[in-house]
mmCIF file of C-alpha atoms and ligand atoms in Angstrom:
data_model
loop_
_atom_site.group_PDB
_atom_site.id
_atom_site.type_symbol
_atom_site.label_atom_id
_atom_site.label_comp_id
_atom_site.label_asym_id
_atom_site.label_seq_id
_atom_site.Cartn_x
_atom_site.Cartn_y
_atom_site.Cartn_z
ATOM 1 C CA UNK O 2 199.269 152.758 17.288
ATOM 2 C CA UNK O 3 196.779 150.155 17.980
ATOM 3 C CA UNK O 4 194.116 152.604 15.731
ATOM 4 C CA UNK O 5 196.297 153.220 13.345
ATOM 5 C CA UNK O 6 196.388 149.680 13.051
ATOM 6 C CA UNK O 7 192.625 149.361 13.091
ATOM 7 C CA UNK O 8 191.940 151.787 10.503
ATOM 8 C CA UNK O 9 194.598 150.463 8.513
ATOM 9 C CA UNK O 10 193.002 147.251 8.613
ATOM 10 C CA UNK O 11 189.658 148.909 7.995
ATOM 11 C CA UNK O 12 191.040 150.389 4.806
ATOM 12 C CA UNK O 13 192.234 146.899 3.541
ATOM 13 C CA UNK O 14 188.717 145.484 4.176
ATOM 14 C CA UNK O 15 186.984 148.156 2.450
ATOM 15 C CA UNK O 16 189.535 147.537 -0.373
ATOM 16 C CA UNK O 17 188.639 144.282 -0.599
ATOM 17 C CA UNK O 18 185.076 144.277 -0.183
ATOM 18 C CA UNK O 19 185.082 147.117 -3.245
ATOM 19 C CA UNK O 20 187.392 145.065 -4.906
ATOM 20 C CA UNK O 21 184.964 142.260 -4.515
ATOM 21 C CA UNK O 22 182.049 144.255 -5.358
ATOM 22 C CA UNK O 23 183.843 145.504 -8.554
ATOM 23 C CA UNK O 24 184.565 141.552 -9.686
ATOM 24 C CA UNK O 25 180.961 141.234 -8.798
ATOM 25 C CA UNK O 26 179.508 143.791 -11.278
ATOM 26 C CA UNK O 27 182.017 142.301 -14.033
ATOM 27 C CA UNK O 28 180.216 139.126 -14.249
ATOM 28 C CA UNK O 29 178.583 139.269 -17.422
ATOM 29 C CA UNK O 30 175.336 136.514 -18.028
ATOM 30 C CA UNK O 31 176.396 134.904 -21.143
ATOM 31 C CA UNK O 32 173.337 134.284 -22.198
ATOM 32 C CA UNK O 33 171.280 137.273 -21.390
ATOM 33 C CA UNK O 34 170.976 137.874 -25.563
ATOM 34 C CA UNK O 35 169.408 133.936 -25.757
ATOM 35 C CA UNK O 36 166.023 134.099 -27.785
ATOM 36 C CA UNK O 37 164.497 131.239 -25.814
ATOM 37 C CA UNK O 38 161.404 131.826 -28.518
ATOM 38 C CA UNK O 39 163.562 131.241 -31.566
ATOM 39 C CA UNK O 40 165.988 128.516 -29.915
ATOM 40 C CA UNK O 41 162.578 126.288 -29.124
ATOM 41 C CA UNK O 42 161.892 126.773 -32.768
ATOM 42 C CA UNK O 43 164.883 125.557 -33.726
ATOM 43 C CA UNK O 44 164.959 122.949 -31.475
ATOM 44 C CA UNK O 45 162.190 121.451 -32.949
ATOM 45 C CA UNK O 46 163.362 121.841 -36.374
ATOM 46 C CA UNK O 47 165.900 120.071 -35.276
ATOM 47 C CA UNK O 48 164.290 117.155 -33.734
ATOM 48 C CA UNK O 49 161.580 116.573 -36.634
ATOM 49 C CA UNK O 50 164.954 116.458 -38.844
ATOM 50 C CA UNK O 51 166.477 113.538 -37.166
ATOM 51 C CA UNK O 52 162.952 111.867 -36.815
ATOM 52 C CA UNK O 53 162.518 111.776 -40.441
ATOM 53 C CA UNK O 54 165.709 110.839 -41.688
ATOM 54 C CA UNK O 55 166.174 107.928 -38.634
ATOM 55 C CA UNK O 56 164.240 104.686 -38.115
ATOM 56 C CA UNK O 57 164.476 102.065 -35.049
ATOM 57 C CA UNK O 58 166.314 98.920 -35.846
ATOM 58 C CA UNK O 59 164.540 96.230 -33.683
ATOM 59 C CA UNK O 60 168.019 93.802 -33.911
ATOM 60 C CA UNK O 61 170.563 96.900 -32.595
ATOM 61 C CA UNK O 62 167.991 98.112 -30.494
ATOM 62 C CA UNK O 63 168.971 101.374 -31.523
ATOM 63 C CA UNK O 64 168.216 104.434 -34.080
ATOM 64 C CA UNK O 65 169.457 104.545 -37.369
ATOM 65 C CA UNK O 66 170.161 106.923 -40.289
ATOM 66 C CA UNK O 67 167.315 105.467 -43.156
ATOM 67 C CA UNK O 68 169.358 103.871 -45.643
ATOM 68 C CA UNK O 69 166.200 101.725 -47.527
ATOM 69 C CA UNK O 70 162.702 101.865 -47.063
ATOM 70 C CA UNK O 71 162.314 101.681 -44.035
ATOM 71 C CA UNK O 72 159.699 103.594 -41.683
ATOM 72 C CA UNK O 73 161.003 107.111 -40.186
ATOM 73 C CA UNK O 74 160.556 107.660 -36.429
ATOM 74 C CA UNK O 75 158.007 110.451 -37.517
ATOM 75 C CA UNK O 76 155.670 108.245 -39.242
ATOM 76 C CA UNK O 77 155.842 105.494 -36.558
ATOM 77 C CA UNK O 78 152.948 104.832 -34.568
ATOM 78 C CA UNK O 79 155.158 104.041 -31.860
ATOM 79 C CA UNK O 80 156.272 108.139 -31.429
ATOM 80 C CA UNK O 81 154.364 109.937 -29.127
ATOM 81 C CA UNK O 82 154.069 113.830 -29.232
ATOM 82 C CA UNK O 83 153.514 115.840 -25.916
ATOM 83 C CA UNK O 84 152.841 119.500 -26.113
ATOM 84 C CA UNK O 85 153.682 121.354 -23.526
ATOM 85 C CA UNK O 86 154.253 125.109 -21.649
ATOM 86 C CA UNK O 87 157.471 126.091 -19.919
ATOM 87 C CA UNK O 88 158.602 129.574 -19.057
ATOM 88 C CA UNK O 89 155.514 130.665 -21.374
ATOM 89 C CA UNK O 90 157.071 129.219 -24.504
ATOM 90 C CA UNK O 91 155.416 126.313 -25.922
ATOM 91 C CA UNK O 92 157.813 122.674 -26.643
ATOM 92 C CA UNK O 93 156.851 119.795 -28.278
ATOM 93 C CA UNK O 94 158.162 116.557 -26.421
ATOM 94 C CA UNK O 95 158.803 113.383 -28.265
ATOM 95 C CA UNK O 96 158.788 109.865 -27.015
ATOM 96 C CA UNK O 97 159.483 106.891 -28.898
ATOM 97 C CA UNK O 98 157.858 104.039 -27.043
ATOM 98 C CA UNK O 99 160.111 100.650 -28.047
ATOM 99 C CA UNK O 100 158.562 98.620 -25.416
ATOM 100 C CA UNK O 101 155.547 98.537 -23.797
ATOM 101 C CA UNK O 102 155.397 97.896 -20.268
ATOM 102 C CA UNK O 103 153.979 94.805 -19.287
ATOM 103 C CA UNK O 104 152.529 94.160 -15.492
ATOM 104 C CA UNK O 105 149.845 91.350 -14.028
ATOM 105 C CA UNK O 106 147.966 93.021 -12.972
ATOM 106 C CA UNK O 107 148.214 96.447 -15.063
ATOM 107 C CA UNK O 108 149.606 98.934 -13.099
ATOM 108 C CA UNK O 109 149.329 101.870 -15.297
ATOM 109 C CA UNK O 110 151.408 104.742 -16.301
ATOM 110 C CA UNK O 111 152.646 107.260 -13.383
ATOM 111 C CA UNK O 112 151.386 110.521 -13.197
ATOM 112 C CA UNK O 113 153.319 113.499 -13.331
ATOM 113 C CA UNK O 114 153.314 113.499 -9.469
ATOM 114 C CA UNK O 115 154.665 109.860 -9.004
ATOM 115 C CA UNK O 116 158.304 109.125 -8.165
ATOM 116 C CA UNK O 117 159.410 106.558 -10.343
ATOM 117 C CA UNK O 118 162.786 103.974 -10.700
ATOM 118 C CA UNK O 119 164.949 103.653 -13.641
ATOM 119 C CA UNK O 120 167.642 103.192 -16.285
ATOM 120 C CA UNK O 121 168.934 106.142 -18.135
ATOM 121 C CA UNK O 122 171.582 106.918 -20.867
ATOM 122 C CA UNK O 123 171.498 110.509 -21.932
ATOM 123 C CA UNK O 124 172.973 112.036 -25.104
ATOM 124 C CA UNK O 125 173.269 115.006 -27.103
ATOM 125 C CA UNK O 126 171.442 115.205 -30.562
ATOM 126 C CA UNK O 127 174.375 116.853 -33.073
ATOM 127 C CA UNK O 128 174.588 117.388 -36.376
ATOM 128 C CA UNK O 129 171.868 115.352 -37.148
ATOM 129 C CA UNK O 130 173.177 112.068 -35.053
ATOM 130 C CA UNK O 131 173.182 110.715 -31.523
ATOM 131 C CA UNK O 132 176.745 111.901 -30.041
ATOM 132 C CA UNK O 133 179.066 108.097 -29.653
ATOM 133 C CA UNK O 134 179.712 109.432 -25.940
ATOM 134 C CA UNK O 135 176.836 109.617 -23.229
ATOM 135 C CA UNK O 136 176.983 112.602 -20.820
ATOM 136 C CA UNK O 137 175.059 110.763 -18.796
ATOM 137 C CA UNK O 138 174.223 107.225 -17.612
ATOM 138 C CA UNK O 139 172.990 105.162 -14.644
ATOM 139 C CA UNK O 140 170.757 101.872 -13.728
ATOM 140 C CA UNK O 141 168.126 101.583 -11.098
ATOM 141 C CA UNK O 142 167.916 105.250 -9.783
ATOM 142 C CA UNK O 143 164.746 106.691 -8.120
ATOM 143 C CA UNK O 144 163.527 110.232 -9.088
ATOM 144 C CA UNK O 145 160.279 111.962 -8.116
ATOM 145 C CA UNK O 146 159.076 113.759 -11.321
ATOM 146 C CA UNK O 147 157.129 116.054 -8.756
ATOM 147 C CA UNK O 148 159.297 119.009 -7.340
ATOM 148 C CA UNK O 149 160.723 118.117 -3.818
ATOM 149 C CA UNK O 150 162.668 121.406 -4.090
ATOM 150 C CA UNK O 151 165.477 119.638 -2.826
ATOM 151 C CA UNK O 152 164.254 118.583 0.897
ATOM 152 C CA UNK O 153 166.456 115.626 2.334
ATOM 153 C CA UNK O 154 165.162 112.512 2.135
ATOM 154 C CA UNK O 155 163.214 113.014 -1.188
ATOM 155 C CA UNK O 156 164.359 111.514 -4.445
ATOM 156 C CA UNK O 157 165.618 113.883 -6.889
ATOM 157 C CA UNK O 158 163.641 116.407 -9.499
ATOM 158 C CA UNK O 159 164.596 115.444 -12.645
ATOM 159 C CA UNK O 160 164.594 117.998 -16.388
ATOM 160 C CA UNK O 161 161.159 119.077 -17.216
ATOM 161 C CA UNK O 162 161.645 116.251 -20.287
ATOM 162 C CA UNK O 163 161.376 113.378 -17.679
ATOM 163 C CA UNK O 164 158.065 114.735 -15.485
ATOM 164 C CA UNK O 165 156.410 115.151 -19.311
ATOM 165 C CA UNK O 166 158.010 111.970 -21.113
ATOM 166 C CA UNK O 167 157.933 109.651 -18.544
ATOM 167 C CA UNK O 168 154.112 109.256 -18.047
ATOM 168 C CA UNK O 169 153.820 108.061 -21.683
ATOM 169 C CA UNK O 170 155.508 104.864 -20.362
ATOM 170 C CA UNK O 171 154.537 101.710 -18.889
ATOM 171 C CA UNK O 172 156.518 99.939 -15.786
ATOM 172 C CA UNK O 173 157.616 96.237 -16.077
ATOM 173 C CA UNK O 174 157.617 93.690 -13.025
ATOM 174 C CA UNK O 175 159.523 93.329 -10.132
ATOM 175 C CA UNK O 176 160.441 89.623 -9.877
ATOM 176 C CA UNK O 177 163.488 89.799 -7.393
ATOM 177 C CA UNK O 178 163.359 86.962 -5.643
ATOM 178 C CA UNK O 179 166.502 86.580 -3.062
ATOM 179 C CA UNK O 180 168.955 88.062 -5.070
ATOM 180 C CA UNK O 181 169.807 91.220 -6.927
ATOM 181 C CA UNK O 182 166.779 93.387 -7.930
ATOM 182 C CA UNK O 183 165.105 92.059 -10.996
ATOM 183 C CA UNK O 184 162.807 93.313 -14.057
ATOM 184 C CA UNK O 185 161.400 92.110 -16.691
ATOM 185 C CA UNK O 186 158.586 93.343 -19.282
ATOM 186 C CA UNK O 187 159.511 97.065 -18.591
ATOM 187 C CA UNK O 188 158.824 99.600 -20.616
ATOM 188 C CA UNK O 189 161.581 101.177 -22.760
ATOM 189 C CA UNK O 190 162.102 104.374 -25.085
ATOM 190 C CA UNK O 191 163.573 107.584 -26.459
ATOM 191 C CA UNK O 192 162.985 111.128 -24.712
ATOM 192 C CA UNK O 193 163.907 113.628 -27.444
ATOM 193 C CA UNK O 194 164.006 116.821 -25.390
ATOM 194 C CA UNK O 195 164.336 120.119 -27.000
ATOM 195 C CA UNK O 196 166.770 122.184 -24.529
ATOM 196 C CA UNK O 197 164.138 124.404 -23.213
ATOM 197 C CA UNK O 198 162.726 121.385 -21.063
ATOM 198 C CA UNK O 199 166.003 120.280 -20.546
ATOM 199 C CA UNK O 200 168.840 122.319 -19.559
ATOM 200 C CA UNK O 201 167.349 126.319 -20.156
ATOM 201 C CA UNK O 202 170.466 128.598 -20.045
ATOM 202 C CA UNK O 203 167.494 130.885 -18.500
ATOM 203 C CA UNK O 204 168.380 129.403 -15.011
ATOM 204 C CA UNK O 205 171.976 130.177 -15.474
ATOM 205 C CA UNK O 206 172.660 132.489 -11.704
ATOM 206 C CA UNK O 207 175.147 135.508 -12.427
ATOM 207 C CA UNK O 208 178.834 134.069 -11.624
ATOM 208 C CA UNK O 209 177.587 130.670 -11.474
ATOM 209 C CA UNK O 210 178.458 127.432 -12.502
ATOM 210 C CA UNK O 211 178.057 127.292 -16.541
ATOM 211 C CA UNK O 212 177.070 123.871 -18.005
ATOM 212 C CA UNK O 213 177.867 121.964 -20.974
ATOM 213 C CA UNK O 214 174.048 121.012 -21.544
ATOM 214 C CA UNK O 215 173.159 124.373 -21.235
ATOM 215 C CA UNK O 216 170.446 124.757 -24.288
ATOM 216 C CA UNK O 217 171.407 121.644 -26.014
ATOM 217 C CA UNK O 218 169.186 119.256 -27.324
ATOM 218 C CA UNK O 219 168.803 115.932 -25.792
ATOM 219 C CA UNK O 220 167.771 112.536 -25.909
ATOM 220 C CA UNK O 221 167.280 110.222 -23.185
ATOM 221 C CA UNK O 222 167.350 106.159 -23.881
ATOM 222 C CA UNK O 223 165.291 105.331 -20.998
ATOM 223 C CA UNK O 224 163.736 102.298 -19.093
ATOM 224 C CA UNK O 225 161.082 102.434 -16.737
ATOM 225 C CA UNK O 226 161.462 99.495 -13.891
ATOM 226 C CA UNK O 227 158.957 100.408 -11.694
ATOM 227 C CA UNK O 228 157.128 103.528 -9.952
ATOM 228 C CA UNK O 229 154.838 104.160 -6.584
ATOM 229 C CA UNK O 230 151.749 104.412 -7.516
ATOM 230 C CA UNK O 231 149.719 107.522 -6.008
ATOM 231 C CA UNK O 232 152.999 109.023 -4.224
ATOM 232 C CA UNK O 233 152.222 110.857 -1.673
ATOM 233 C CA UNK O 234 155.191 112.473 -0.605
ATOM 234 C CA UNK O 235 153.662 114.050 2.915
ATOM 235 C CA UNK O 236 152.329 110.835 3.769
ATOM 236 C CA UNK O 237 149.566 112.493 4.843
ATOM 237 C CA UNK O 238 147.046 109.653 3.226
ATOM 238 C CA UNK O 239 146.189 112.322 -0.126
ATOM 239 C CA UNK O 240 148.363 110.994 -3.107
ATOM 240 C CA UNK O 241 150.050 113.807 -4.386
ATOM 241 C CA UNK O 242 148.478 113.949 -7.685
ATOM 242 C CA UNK O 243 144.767 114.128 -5.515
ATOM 243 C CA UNK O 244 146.388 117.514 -3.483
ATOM 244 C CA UNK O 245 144.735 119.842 -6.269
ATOM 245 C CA UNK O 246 142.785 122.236 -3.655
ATOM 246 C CA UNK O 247 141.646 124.191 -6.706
ATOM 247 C CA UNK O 248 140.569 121.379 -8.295
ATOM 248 C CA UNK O 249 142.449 122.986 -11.914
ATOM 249 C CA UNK O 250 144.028 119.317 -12.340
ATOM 250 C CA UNK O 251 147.393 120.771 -11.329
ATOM 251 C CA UNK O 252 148.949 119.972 -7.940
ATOM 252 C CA UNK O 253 151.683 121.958 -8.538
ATOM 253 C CA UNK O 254 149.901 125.214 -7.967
ATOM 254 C CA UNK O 255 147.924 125.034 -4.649
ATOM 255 C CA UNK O 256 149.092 126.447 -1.441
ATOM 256 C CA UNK O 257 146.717 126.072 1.517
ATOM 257 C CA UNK O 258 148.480 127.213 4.086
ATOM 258 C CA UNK O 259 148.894 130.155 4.832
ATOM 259 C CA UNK O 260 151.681 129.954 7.564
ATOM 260 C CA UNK O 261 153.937 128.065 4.725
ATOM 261 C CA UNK O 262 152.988 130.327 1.570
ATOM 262 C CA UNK O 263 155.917 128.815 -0.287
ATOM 263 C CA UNK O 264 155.070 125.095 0.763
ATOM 264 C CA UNK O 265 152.412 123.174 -1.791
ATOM 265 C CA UNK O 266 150.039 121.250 -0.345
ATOM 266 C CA UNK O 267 151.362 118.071 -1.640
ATOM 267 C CA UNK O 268 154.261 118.501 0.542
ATOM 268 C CA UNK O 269 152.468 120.049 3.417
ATOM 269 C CA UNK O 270 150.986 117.117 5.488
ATOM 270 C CA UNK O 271 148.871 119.480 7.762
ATOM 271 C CA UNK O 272 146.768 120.363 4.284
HETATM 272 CA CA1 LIG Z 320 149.854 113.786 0.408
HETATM 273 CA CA1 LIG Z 321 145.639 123.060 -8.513
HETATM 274 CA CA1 LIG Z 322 149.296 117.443 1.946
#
């Protein structure tokens, strides 16, 4: 009786496991037909749309449609344009720089390696306007624009639009002095991201979460408090944007050791 029992219970779990395996093979990727090539076309068609037909108002401190003469976000001086690889498709980045970051003495801009602090809102660009409803806001939050590939303690990664966009910025001051943390003279601006450096659908995992952002275009409203200059996330006394073994000017690709094969050197504090 007792393996009749077994076997019966065998049976069930192979039941299962194939019915399991069955569910498995139904998941579908719904986006395995997305021309990434195309979409970052579009994308950009999109952005350089609402560039020209927008201007920043000073007063509101925000974009608006053009409705006189005034100067289009294209033709400002103030818009910066980043070019840029990612999954071997080339983007175009655009930041609009509203304030420039003030610090005595200079501090600089942070480096694509540095973790920085700051003030977000994040929105979706449709139909030609900036959606009324952020998906996305949050004051005095650190993120390291360098990949920490998630190991505790480390600040966050943030889109591939932050690590490009935020260098173009300038920090303000820190002048907390016994109470809440204070800055002033930071540098502000717009991120417009075009979804391939923000949220690719091309890292959507078979029967995964889906997301809303999934190839949509964004736009960050962004202010830059502060950063650490030369992070060096290993604290091994090399800044992380100085842990370029290969000297190619990208710290991102160079892995010393061979023990760790998967560890860069800029999180490796034995290399
Ligand atoms: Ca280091
Ligand atoms: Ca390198
Ligand atoms: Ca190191």
């Amino acid at each position: 009786m007792t393996k009749i029992k077994y076997l019966f219970a065998l049976i069930l779990f192979a039941a299962i496991v194939y019915a399991c395996d069955d569910n498995l093979n139904g998941f579908t990727n719904p986006y395995e037909n997305v021309d990434y090539e195309a979409l970052a076309i579009s994308d950009n068609d999109t952005i350089v749309t609402f560039l020209e037909s927008h201007y920043y108002n000073e007063s509101l401190d925000s974009l608006q449609l053009i409705d006189a003469n005034q100067t289009s976000l294209l033709a400002d001086s103030r818009l910066e344009i980043i070019e840029t690889e990612q999954n071997s498709i080339n983007y175009k980045l655009y930041v609009f720089v509203t304030e420039e970051g003030v610090t005595t003495p200079p501090k600089g801009n942070p480096t694509e390696m540095d973790s920085i602090f700051v003030n977000r809102k994040g929105i979706q660009l449709l139909n030609n306007s900036l959606d009324t409803d952020p998906f996305d806001e949050a004051d005095e939050t650190w993120w390291s624009l360098a990949n920490t590939f998630g190991i505790s303690g480390s600040a966050s990664t943030p889109i591939r639009g932050w690590t490009k966009g935020f260098p173009i910025l300038k920090p303000g001051e820190n002048i907390t002095n016994n109470g809440p943390l204070t800055f002033q003279n930071t540098g502000k601006g717009f991120i417009f991201i075009p979804s391939g450096l923000a949220y690719p659908s091309i890292n959507y995992q078979l029967g995964g979460l889906d997301n809303a952002l999934f190839d949509q275009i964004i736009v960050f409203k962004v202010e830059l408090l502060d950063f650490v200059k030369d992070t060096d996330h290993d604290n091994d006394g090399i800044p992380s944007i100085e842990e370029d073994a290969d000297g190619d000017g990208d710290p991102t690709n160079d892995y010393s050791d061979s023990s760790q094969p998967n560890l860069p050197d800029y999180l490796n504090p034995n290399y």
